[in-house]
N, CA, C and O atoms as a DFTB+ gen file, in Angstrom:
288 C
 N C O
     1  1    -183.664     131.957      85.221
     2  2    -182.654     133.031      85.363
     3  2    -183.088     134.309      84.919
     4  3    -184.023     134.740      84.244
     5  1    -182.151     134.754      85.490
     6  2    -182.408     136.636      85.818
     7  2    -181.702     137.149      84.433
     8  3    -180.954     136.599      83.625
     9  1    -182.230     138.341      84.519
    10  2    -181.591     138.870      83.155
    11  2    -180.699     140.540      84.246
    12  3    -180.948     141.485      84.994
    13  1    -179.341     139.623      83.327
    14  2    -178.922     140.428      84.381
    15  2    -177.871     141.944      82.983
    16  3    -177.801     141.628      81.795
    17  1    -177.311     143.192      83.400
    18  2    -176.792     143.973      82.360
    19  2    -175.706     144.040      82.675
    20  3    -175.458     144.625      83.729
    21  1    -174.808     143.565      82.022
    22  2    -173.230     144.189      82.066
    23  2    -172.984     145.363      82.466
    24  3    -173.766     146.112      81.882
    25  1    -172.073     146.143      83.402
    26  2    -171.396     147.131      83.735
    27  2    -170.290     147.423      83.394
    28  3    -169.642     147.260      84.428
    29  1    -169.656     147.731      82.680
    30  2    -168.981     147.875      81.458
    31  2    -167.705     149.478      81.748
    32  3    -168.527     150.377      81.924
    33  1    -167.314     149.663      81.779
    34  2    -166.055     150.225      82.345
    35  2    -166.421     152.103      81.134
    36  3    -167.045     152.190      80.076
    37  1    -166.154     152.525      81.437
    38  2    -166.216     153.531      79.811
    39  2    -165.000     154.071      79.081
    40  3    -165.287     154.501      77.964
    41  1    -163.659     154.168      79.429
    42  2    -162.426     154.450      79.114
    43  2    -161.665     153.216      78.504
    44  3    -160.571     153.255      77.940
    45  1    -162.727     151.734      78.802
    46  2    -161.904     150.978      77.804
    47  2    -162.852     150.394      77.503
    48  3    -162.373     149.776      76.553
    49  1    -164.667     149.829      77.592
    50  2    -164.978     148.988      77.304
    51  2    -165.006     147.817      78.138
    52  3    -165.550     146.963      77.438
    53  1    -164.691     147.265      79.350
    54  2    -163.729     146.172      79.498
    55  2    -165.466     145.927      80.294
    56  3    -165.982     147.016      80.043
    57  1    -166.413     145.193      80.982
    58  2    -167.011     144.287      81.391
    59  2    -166.466     144.422      83.106
    60  3    -165.240     144.398      83.206
    61  1    -166.942     144.506      83.930
    62  2    -166.434     144.527      85.188
    63  2    -167.355     143.796      86.213
    64  3    -166.998     143.294      87.279
    65  1    -168.903     143.843      85.561
    66  2    -170.100     143.340      86.175
    67  2    -171.213     143.301      85.718
    68  3    -171.486     143.663      84.573
    69  1    -172.478     142.610      87.001
    70  2    -173.504     142.786      86.024
    71  2    -174.425     142.955      87.426
    72  3    -174.164     142.542      88.556
    73  1    -175.642     143.741      86.928
    74  2    -176.872     143.957      87.396
    75  2    -178.189     142.920      87.745
    76  3    -179.103     142.926      86.920
    77  1    -178.259     142.428      88.407
    78  2    -179.036     141.874      88.007
    79  2    -181.256     142.295      87.924
    80  3    -182.060     142.315      88.857
    81  1    -181.402     142.456      86.951
    82  2    -182.497     143.126      86.512
    83  2    -183.985     141.699      87.479
    84  3    -184.117     140.479      87.390
    85  1    -184.616     142.598      88.132
    86  2    -186.323     142.204      88.303
    87  2    -187.421     142.416      87.072
    88  3    -188.104     143.411      86.828
    89  1    -187.362     141.281      86.456
    90  2    -188.535     141.494      85.668
    91  2    -189.666     140.269      85.720
    92  3    -189.493     139.074      85.960
    93  1    -190.706     140.895      85.455
    94  2    -192.124     140.296      85.481
    95  2    -192.351     139.738      84.108
    96  3    -192.148     140.543      83.199
    97  1    -192.836     138.191      83.667
    98  2    -192.692     138.024      82.866
    99  2    -194.409     137.884      82.009
   100  3    -195.347     137.578      82.746
   101  1    -194.617     138.051      80.934
   102  2    -196.440     138.395      80.669
   103  2    -196.490     137.559      79.575
   104  3    -195.537     137.384      78.816
   105  1    -198.325     136.672      79.395
   106  2    -197.907     136.318      77.874
   107  2    -198.543     137.970      76.570
   108  3    -198.747     137.918      75.357
   109  1    -198.662     139.110      77.467
   110  2    -198.196     139.879      76.615
   111  2    -197.248     140.393      75.429
   112  3    -196.071     140.033      75.469
   113  1    -197.492     140.854      74.834
   114  2    -195.877     141.335      73.937
   115  2    -194.256     141.706      75.153
   116  3    -193.128     141.222      75.069
   117  1    -194.870     142.829      76.278
   118  2    -194.052     143.012      76.661
   119  2    -193.858     142.440      78.704
   120  3    -194.689     142.514      79.609
   121  1    -192.888     142.090      78.710
   122  2    -192.366     141.860      80.476
   123  2    -193.694     143.217      81.193
   124  3    -194.121     144.110      80.461
   125  1    -193.918     143.142      81.956
   126  2    -194.882     144.189      82.466
   127  2    -193.709     145.011      83.397
   128  3    -192.858     144.202      83.766
   129  1    -193.453     146.284      83.841
   130  2    -192.801     147.116      83.711
   131  2    -192.650     146.453      85.669
   132  3    -193.276     145.590      86.285
   133  1    -191.087     147.749      86.208
   134  2    -190.663     147.458      87.012
   135  2    -191.497     148.047      87.398
   136  3    -192.281     147.365      88.056
   137  1    -191.933     149.822      87.249
   138  2    -192.678     150.464      87.962
   139  2    -194.195     149.944      88.094
   140  3    -194.863     150.851      88.592
   141  1    -194.857     148.979      87.866
   142  2    -195.918     148.608      88.003
   143  2    -195.688     147.205      89.484
   144  3    -196.280     147.428      90.540
   145  1    -195.193     146.454      89.412
   146  2    -194.913     145.488      90.588
   147  2    -194.315     144.973      91.226
   148  3    -194.395     143.890      91.805
   149  1    -193.149     146.279      91.137
   150  2    -192.073     146.315      92.494
   151  2    -193.615     147.490      93.324
   152  3    -194.540     147.011      93.981
   153  1    -193.528     148.221      93.169
   154  2    -194.991     148.729      94.004
   155  2    -195.660     147.895      94.331
   156  3    -195.454     147.670      95.523
   157  1    -196.581     147.106      93.822
   158  2    -197.139     146.390      94.503
   159  2    -196.269     144.723      95.354
   160  3    -196.322     143.873      96.243
   161  1    -195.931     144.976      94.797
   162  2    -194.889     143.392      95.410
   163  2    -194.149     144.237      97.658
   164  3    -193.701     143.683      98.662
   165  1    -194.476     145.693      97.276
   166  2    -194.175     146.399      98.279
   167  2    -195.533     146.676      98.989
   168  3    -195.595     146.478     100.202
   169  1    -196.333     147.004      98.490
   170  2    -197.684     147.045      99.249
   171  2    -198.280     146.077      99.580
   172  3    -199.285     146.215     100.278
   173  1    -197.784     144.627      99.125
   174  2    -198.017     143.501      99.672
   175  2    -196.677     142.385     100.489
   176  3    -196.594     141.158     100.426
   177  1    -195.798     143.339     101.191
   178  2    -194.522     142.849     102.150
   179  2    -194.114     141.407     100.756
   180  3    -193.513     140.395     101.117
   181  1    -194.531     141.581      99.355
   182  2    -192.814     140.300      98.602
   183  2    -192.269     141.368      98.324
   184  3    -192.167     141.334      97.098
   185  1    -191.928     142.129      98.615
   186  2    -190.184     142.797      98.399
   187  2    -189.348     142.125      98.828
   188  3    -188.542     141.457      98.180
   189  1    -189.458     142.240     100.208
   190  2    -188.020     141.028     100.166
   191  2    -187.874     139.653      99.686
   192  3    -187.103     139.161      98.862
   193  1    -189.159     138.965     100.681
   194  2    -188.996     137.910      99.019
   195  2    -188.422     137.652      97.893
   196  3    -187.549     136.789      97.813
   197  1    -188.801     138.312      96.937
   198  2    -188.439     139.141      95.560
   199  2    -186.902     139.468      94.898
   200  3    -186.279     139.207      93.869
   201  1    -186.666     140.368      96.440
   202  2    -185.121     140.962      96.659
   203  2    -184.030     139.489      97.021
   204  3    -182.892     139.507      96.551
   205  1    -184.496     138.258      97.880
   206  2    -184.123     136.864      97.846
   207  2    -183.706     136.654      96.447
   208  3    -182.682     136.950      95.832
   209  1    -184.967     135.963      96.078
   210  2    -185.514     135.217      94.685
   211  2    -184.213     135.302      93.958
   212  3    -183.464     134.375      93.650
   213  1    -184.032     137.039      93.660
   214  2    -183.666     137.966      92.154
   215  2    -181.870     137.701      92.430
   216  3    -181.027     137.408      91.582
   217  1    -181.663     137.946      94.070
   218  2    -179.788     137.331      94.841
   219  2    -179.841     136.555      94.422
   220  3    -179.259     136.524      93.338
   221  1    -180.719     134.979      94.980
   222  2    -180.584     134.095      94.632
   223  2    -179.684     133.229      93.266
   224  3    -178.801     132.371      93.257
   225  1    -180.338     133.870      92.346
   226  2    -181.301     133.254      90.712
   227  2    -179.811     133.683      90.498
   228  3    -179.041     132.780      90.173
   229  1    -179.396     134.726      90.616
   230  2    -177.795     135.787      90.168
   231  2    -177.120     135.055      90.266
   232  3    -176.507     134.586      89.307
   233  1    -176.913     134.510      92.013
   234  2    -175.773     133.710      92.689
   235  2    -175.407     132.281      92.078
   236  3    -174.428     131.537      92.011
   237  1    -176.878     132.317      91.629
   238  2    -176.727     130.387      90.644
   239  2    -176.278     130.765      89.456
   240  3    -175.534     129.976      88.874
   241  1    -176.543     131.775      88.949
   242  2    -176.209     131.976      87.775
   243  2    -174.673     131.683      86.983
   244  3    -174.043     131.139      86.076
   245  1    -174.701     132.953      88.733
   246  2    -172.969     133.363      88.457
   247  2    -171.721     131.668      88.854
   248  3    -170.596     131.377      88.446
   249  1    -172.528     131.086      89.634
   250  2    -171.703     129.810      90.068
   251  2    -171.439     128.939      88.486
   252  3    -170.456     128.405      87.972
   253  1    -172.936     129.143      88.058
   254  2    -172.199     128.375      86.428
   255  2    -171.757     128.445      85.557
   256  3    -171.409     127.450      84.920
   257  1    -171.552     129.894      85.082
   258  2    -171.142     130.521      84.482
   259  2    -169.222     130.618      85.344
   260  3    -168.353     130.157      84.604
   261  1    -168.741     131.135      86.664
   262  2    -167.667     130.097      87.245
   263  2    -166.896     128.674      86.751
   264  3    -165.728     128.470      86.421
   265  1    -168.179     127.697      86.858
   266  2    -167.622     126.341      86.434
   267  2    -167.076     126.240      84.699
   268  3    -166.227     125.595      84.084
   269  1    -167.942     127.109      84.426
   270  2    -167.698     127.016      82.636
   271  2    -167.022     127.788      82.065
   272  3    -167.044     127.934      80.843
   273  1    -166.277     128.439      82.880
   274  2    -164.960     129.394      82.582
   275  2    -164.627     129.859      84.026
   276  3    -164.956     130.799      84.750
   277  1    -163.832     128.782      84.112
   278  2    -162.989     128.534      85.387
   279  2    -161.823     130.045      85.134
   280  3    -161.839     130.957      85.961
   281  1    -160.898     130.087      83.913
   282  2    -159.836     130.369      83.939
   283  2    -160.405     132.741      83.507
   284  3    -159.549     133.578      83.219
   285  1    -162.496     133.164      83.686
   286  2    -162.507     134.359      83.584
   287  2    -162.301     135.194      85.027
   288  3    -162.296     136.425      85.033
């Protein structure tokens, strides 16, 4: 599941969308920072597959939300 950050309208606090964030899990207490893994993905020509993966996971999450909450 992707990490999704809500986009909130400041004047009334209504959530108007979400931003999908790439996070690299690790056994360490904190995840690996995007400042570390994104340059590595770019250097190794993996940024496009990473982008497609994040987009695919975000869309699958959106689809699940729409099925569970059709009135929203």
